[in-house]
PDB file of C-alpha atoms in Angstrom:
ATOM      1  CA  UNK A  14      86.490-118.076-114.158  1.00  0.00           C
ATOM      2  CA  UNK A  15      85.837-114.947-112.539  1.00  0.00           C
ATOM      3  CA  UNK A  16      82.194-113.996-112.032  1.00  0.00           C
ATOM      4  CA  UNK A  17      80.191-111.345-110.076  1.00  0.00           C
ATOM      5  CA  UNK A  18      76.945-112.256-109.604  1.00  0.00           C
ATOM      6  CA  UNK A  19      74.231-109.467-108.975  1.00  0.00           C
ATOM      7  CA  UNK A  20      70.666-110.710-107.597  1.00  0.00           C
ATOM      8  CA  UNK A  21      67.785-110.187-109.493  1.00  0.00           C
ATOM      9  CA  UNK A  22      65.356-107.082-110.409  1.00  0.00           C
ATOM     10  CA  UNK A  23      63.466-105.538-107.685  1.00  0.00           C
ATOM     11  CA  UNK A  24      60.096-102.945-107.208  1.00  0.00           C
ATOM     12  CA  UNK A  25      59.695-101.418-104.674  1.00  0.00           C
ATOM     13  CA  UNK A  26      57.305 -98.190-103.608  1.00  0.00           C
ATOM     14  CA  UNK A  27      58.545 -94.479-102.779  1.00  0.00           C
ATOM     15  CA  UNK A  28      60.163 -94.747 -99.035  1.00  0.00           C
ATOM     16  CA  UNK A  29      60.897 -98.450 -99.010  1.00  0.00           C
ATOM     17  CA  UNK A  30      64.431 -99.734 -98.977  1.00  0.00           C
ATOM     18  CA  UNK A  31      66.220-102.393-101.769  1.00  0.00           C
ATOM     19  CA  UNK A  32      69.023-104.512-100.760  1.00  0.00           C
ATOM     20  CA  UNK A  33      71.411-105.843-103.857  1.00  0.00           C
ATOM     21  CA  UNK A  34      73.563-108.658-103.432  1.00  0.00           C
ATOM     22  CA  UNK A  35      77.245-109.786-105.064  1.00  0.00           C
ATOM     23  CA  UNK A  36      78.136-112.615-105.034  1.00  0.00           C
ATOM     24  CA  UNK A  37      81.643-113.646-106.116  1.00  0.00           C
ATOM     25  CA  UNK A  38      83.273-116.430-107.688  1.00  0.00           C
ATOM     26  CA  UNK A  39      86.607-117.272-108.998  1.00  0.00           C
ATOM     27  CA  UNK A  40      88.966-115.290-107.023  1.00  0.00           C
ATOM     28  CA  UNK A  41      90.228-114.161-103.171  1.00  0.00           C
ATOM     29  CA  UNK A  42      87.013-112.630-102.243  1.00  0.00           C
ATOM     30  CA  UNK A  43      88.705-110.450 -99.790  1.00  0.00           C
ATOM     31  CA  UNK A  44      91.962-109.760-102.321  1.00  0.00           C
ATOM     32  CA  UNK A  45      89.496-107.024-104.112  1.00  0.00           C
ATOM     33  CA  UNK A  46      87.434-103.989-102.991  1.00  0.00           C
ATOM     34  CA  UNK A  47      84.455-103.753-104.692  1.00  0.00           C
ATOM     35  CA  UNK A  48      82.354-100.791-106.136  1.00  0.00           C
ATOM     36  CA  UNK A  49      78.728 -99.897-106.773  1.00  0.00           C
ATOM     37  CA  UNK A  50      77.885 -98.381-109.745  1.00  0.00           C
ATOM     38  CA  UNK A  51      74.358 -97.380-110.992  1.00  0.00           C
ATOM     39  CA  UNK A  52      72.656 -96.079-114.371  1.00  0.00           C
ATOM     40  CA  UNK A  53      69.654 -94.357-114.434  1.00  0.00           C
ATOM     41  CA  UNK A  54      67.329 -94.476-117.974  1.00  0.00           C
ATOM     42  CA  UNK A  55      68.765 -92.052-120.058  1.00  0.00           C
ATOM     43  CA  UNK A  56      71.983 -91.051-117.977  1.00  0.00           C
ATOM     44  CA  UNK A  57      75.822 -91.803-117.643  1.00  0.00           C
ATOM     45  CA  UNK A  58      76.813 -94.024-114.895  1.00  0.00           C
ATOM     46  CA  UNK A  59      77.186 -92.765-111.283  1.00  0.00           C
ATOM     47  CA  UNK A  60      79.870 -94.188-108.824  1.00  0.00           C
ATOM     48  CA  UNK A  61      77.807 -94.789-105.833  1.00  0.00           C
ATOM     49  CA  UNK A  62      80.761 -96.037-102.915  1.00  0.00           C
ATOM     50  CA  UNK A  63      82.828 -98.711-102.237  1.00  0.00           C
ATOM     51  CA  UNK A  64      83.972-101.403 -99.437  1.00  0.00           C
ATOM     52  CA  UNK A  65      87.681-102.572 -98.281  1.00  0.00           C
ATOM     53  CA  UNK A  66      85.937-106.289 -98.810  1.00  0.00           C
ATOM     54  CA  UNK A  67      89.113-107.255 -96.310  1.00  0.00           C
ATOM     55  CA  UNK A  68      88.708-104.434 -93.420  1.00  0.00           C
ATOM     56  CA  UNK A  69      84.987-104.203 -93.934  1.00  0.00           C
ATOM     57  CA  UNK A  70      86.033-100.195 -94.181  1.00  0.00           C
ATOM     58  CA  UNK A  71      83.432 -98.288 -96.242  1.00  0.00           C
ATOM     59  CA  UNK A  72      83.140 -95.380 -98.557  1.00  0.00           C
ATOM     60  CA  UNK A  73      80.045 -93.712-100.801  1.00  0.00           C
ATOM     61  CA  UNK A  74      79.343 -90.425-102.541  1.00  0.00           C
ATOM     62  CA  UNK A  75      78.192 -87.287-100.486  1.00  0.00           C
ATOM     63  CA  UNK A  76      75.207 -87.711-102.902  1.00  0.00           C
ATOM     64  CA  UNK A  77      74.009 -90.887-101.022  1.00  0.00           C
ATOM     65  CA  UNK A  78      75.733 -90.674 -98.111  1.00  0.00           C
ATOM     66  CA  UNK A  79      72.825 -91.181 -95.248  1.00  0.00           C
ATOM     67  CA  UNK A  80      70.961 -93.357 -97.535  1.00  0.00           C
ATOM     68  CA  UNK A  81      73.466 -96.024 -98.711  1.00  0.00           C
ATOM     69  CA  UNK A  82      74.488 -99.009 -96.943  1.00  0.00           C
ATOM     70  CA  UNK A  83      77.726-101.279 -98.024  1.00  0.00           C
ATOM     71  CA  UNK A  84      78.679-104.132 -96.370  1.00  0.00           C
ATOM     72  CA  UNK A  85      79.615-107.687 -96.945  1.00  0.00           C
ATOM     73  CA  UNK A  86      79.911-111.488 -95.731  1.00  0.00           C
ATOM     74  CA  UNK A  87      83.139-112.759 -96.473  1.00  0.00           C
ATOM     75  CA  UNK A  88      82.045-116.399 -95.309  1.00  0.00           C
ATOM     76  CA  UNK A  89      79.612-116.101 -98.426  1.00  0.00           C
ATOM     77  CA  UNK A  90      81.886-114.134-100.653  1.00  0.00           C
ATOM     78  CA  UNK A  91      78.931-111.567-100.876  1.00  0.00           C
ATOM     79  CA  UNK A  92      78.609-108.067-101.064  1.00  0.00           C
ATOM     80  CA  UNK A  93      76.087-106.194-100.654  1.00  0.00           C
ATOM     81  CA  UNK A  94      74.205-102.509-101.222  1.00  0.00           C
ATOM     82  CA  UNK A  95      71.264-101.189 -99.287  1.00  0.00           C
ATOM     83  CA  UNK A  96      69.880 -98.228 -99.990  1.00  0.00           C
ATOM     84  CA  UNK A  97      66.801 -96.310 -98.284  1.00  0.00           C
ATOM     85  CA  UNK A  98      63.776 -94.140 -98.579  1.00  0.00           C
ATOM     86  CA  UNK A  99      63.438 -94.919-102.108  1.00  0.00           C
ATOM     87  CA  UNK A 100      62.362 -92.394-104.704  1.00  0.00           C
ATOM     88  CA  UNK A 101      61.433 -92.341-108.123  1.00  0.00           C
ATOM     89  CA  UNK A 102      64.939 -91.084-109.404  1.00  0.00           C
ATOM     90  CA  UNK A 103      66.174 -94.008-107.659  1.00  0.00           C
ATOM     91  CA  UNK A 104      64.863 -96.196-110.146  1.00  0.00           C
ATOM     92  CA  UNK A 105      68.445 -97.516-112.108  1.00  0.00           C
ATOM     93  CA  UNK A 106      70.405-100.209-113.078  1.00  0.00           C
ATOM     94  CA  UNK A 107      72.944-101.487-110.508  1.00  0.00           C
ATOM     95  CA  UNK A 108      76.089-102.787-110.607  1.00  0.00           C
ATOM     96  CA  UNK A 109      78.514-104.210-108.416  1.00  0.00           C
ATOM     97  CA  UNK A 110      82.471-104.100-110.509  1.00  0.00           C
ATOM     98  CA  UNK A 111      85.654-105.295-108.832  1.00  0.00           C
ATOM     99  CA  UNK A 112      88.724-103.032-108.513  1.00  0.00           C
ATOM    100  CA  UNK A 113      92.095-104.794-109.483  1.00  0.00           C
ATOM    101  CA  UNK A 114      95.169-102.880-109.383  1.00  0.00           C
ATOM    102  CA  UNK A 115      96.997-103.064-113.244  1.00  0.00           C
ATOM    103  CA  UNK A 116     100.438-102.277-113.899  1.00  0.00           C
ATOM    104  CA  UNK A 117     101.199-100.294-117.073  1.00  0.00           C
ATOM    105  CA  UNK A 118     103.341 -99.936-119.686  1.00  0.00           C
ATOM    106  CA  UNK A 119     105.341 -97.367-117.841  1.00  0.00           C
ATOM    107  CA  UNK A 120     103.016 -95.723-115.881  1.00  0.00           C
ATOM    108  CA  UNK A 121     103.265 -97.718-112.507  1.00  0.00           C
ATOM    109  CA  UNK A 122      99.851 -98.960-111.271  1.00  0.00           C
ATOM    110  CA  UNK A 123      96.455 -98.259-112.082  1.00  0.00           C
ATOM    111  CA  UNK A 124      93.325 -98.881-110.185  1.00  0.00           C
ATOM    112  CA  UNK A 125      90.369-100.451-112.648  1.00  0.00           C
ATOM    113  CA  UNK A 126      87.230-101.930-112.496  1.00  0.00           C
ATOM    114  CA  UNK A 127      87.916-105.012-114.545  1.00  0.00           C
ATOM    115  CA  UNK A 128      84.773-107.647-113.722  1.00  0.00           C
ATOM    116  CA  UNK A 129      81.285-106.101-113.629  1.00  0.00           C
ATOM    117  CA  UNK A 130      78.221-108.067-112.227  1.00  0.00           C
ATOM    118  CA  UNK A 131      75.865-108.479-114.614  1.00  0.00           C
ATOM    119  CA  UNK A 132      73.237-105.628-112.943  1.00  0.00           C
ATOM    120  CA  UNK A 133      70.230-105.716-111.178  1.00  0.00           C
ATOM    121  CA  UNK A 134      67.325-103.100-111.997  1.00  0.00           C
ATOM    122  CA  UNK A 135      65.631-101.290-109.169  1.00  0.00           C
ATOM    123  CA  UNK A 136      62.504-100.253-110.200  1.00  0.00           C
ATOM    124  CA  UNK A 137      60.788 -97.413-108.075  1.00  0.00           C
ATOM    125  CA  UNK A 138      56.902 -96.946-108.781  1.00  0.00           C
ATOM    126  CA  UNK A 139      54.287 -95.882-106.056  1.00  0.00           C
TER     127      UNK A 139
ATOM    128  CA  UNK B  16      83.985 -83.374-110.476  1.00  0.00           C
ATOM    129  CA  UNK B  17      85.681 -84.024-113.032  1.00  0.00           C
ATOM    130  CA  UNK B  18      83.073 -84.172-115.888  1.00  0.00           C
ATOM    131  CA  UNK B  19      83.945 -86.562-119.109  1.00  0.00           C
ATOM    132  CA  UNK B  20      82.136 -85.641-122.294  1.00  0.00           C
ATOM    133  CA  UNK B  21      82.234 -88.455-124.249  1.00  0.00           C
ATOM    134  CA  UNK B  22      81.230 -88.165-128.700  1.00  0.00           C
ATOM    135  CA  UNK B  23      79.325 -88.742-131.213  1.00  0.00           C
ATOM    136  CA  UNK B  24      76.132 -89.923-128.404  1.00  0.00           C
ATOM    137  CA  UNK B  25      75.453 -92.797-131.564  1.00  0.00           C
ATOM    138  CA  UNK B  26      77.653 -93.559-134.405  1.00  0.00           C
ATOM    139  CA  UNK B  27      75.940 -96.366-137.253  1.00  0.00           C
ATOM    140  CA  UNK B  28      78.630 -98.372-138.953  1.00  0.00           C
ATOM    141  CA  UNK B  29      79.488-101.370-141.091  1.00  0.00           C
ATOM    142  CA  UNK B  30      81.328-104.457-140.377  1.00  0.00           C
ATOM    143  CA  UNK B  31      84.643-103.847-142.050  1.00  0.00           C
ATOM    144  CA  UNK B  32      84.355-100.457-140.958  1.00  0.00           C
ATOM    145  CA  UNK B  33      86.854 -98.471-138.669  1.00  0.00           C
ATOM    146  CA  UNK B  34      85.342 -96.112-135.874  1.00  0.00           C
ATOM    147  CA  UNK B  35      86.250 -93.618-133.127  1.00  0.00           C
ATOM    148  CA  UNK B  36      84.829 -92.473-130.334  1.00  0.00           C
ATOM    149  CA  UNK B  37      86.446 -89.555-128.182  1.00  0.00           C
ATOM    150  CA  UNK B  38      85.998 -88.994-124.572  1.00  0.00           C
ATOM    151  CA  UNK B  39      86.849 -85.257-123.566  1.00  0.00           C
ATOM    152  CA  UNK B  40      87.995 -84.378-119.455  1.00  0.00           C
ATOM    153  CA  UNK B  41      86.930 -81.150-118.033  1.00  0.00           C
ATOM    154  CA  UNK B  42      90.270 -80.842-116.457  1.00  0.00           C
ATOM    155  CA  UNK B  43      94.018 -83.145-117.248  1.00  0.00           C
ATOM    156  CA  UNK B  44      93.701 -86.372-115.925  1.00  0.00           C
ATOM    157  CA  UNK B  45      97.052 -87.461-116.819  1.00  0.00           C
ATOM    158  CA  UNK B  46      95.991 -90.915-118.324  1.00  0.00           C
ATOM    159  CA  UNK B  47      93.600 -92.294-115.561  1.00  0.00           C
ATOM    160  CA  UNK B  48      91.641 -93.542-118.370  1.00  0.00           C
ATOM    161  CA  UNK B  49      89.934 -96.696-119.270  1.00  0.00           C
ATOM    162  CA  UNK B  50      87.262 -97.474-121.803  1.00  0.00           C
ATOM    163  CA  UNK B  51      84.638-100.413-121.565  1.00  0.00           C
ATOM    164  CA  UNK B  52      81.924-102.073-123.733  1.00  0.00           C
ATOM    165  CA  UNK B  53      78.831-102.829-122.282  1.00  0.00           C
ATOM    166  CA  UNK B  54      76.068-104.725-124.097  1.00  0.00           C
ATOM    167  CA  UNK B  55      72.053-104.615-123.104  1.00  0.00           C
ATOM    168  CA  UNK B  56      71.823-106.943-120.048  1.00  0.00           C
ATOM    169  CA  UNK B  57      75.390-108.296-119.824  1.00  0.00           C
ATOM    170  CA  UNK B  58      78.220-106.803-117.604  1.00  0.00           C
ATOM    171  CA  UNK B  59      80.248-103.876-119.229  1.00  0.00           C
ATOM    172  CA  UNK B  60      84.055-105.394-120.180  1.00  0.00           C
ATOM    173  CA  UNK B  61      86.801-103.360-119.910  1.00  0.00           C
ATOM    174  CA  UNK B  62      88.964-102.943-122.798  1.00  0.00           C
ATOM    175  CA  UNK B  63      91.438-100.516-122.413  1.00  0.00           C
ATOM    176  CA  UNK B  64      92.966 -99.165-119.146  1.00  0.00           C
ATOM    177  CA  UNK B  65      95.924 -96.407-118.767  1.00  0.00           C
ATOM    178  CA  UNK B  66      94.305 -94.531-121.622  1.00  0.00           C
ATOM    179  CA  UNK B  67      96.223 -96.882-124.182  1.00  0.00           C
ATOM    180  CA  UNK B  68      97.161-100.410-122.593  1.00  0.00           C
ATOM    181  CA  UNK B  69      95.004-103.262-123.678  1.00  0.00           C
ATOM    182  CA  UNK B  70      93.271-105.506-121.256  1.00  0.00           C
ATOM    183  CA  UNK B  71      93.609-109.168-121.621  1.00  0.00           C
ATOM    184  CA  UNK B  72      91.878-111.433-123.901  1.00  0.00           C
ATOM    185  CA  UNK B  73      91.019-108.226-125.851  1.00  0.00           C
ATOM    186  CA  UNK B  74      91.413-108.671-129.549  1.00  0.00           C
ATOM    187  CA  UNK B  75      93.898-106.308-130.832  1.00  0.00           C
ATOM    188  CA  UNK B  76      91.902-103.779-133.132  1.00  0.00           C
ATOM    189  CA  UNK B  77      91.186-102.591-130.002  1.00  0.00           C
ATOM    190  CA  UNK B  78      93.193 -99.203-129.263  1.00  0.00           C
ATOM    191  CA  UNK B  79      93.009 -96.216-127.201  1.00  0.00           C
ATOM    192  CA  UNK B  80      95.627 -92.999-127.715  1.00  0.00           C
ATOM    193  CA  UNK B  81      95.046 -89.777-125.650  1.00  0.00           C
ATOM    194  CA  UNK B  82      97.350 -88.052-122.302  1.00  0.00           C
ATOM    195  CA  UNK B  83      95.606 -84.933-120.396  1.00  0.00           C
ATOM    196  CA  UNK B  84      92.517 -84.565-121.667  1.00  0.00           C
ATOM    197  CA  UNK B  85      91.791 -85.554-124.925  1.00  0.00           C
ATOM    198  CA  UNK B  86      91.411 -89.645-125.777  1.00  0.00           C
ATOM    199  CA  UNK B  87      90.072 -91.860-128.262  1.00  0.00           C
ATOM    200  CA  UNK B  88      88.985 -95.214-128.957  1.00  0.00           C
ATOM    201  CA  UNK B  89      89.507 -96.727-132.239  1.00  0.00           C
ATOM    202  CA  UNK B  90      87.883-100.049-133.266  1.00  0.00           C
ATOM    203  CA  UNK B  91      89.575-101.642-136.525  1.00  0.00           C
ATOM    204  CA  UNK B  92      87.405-103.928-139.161  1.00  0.00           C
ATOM    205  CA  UNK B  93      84.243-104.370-137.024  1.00  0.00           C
ATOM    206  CA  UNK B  94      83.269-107.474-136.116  1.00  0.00           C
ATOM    207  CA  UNK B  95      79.289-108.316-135.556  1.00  0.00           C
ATOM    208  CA  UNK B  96      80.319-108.801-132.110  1.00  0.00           C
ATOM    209  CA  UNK B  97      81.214-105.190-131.742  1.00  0.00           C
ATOM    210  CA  UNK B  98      77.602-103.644-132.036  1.00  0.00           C
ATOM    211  CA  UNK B  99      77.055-102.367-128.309  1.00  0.00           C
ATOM    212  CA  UNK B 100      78.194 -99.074-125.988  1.00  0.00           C
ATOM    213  CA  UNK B 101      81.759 -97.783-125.145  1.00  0.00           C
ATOM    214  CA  UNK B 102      81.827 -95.616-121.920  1.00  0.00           C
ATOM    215  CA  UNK B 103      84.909 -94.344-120.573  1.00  0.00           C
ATOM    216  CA  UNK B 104      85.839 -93.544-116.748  1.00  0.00           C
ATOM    217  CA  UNK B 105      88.400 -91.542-115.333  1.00  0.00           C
ATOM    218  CA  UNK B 106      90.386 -92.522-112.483  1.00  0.00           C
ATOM    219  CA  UNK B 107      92.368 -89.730-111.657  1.00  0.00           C
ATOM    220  CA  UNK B 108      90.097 -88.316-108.984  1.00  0.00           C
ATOM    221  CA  UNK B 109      87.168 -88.819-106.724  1.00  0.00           C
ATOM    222  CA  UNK B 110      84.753 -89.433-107.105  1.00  0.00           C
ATOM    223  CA  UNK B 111      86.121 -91.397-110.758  1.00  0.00           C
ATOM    224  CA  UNK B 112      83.092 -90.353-113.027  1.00  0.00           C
ATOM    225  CA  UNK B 113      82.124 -91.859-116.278  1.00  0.00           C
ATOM    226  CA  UNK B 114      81.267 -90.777-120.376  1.00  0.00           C
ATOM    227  CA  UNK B 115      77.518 -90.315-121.266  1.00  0.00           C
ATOM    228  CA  UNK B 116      78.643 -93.547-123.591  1.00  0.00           C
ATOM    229  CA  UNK B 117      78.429 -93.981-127.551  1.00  0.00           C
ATOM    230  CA  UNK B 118      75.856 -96.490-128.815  1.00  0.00           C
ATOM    231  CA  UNK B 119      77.429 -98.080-132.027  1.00  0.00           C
ATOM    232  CA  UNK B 120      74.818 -99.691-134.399  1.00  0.00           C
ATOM    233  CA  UNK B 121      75.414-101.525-137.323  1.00  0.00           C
ATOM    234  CA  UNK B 122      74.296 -99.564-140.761  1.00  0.00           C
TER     235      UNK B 122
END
């Protein structure tokens, strides 16, 4: 079965960095690029960035670009999300999803997150 | 960015009951669509992707209809198991941006 497995909750104080880990089962690790996803109390869901799990290439939102570290170990199937000088609106569920390409009923492909890790909440209080 | 508006915010409901939820684009996004369910402390499940094609192992009163910008989700005779949140998330552009989501309760 395929499984993405997130580590577990985190606090950490104003300034101080959080690093999530991925870690993936049941499939070519490096057949899927992964994405980072997080949801803050009381708001939608926010794509964060993603990694080429195969190239090690990297991509994230102008919003956290500066502050957000992706990278991954292929030799542990793990990926993983670092992200610095921590504030209180950082405080958010996190998620790690894998991107599989679908084809469709006549539509050619389409890019989807089809397996979501479970989440990990980073909780930021001084 | 291409904002999704997703409605009603909550929608209460029985089991037997049929229910929609719509998920509105700011701008056409052709049918870069998908729809998930996400329960407290579990991993969201996709359920639909291309706007109308059902993802595996998804029981089939499951369905999603909508091209451009208008969609919908439709969830036939509810099942206990069906009491959670549907998001949806465009994939048309980048960044791909999500629905506020609908929280469906049981009645």
């Amino acid at each position: 079965q395929v499984h993405l497995v997130q580590s577990g909750a985190e606090v950490k104080k104003p300034g101080a960095s959080v690093k999530v880990f991925c870690r993936a089962s049941g499939y070519t690790f490096t057949s899927y690029p992964l994405h980072w996803v997080r949801q803050a109390p009381g708001q939608r869901l926010e794509w964060m960035g993603w990694i080429d799990v195969d190239s090690g290439d990297t991509k994230s939102s102008q919003k956290f670009q500066g502050r957000v570290t992706i990278s991954r170990d292929t030799s542990a199937s793990t990926a993983y999300m670092e992200l610095n000088s921590l504030r209180s609106e950082d405080t958010a569920i996190y998620y790690c999803a894998r991107l599989s390409y679908f084809d469709t009923s006549g539509w050619g492909k389409r890019a989807v997150l089809d397996i979501w890790g479970q989440g990990t909440m980073v909780i930021v209080s001084p | 960015d291409i904002q999704m508006t997703q409605s009603p915010p909550s929608l209460s409901a029985s089991i037997g009951d049929t229910v929609t939820i719509t998920c509105r684009a700011s701008q056409s996004i052709d049918n870069y669509l998908s729809w998930y369910q996400h329960q407290p402390g579990k991993a969201p499940k996709l359920l639909i992707y291309a706007a109308s094609d059902l993802h595996s192992a998804v029981p089939s009163r499951f369905s999603g209809s909508g091209f451009g910008t208008d969609f919908t989700l439709t969830i036939a005779s509810l099942q206990p198991e069906d009491f959670a949140t549907y998001f949806c998330q465009q994939t048309y552009s980048a960044p791909n941006t999500f629905g506020q989501g609908t929280r469906l309760d049981i009645k």
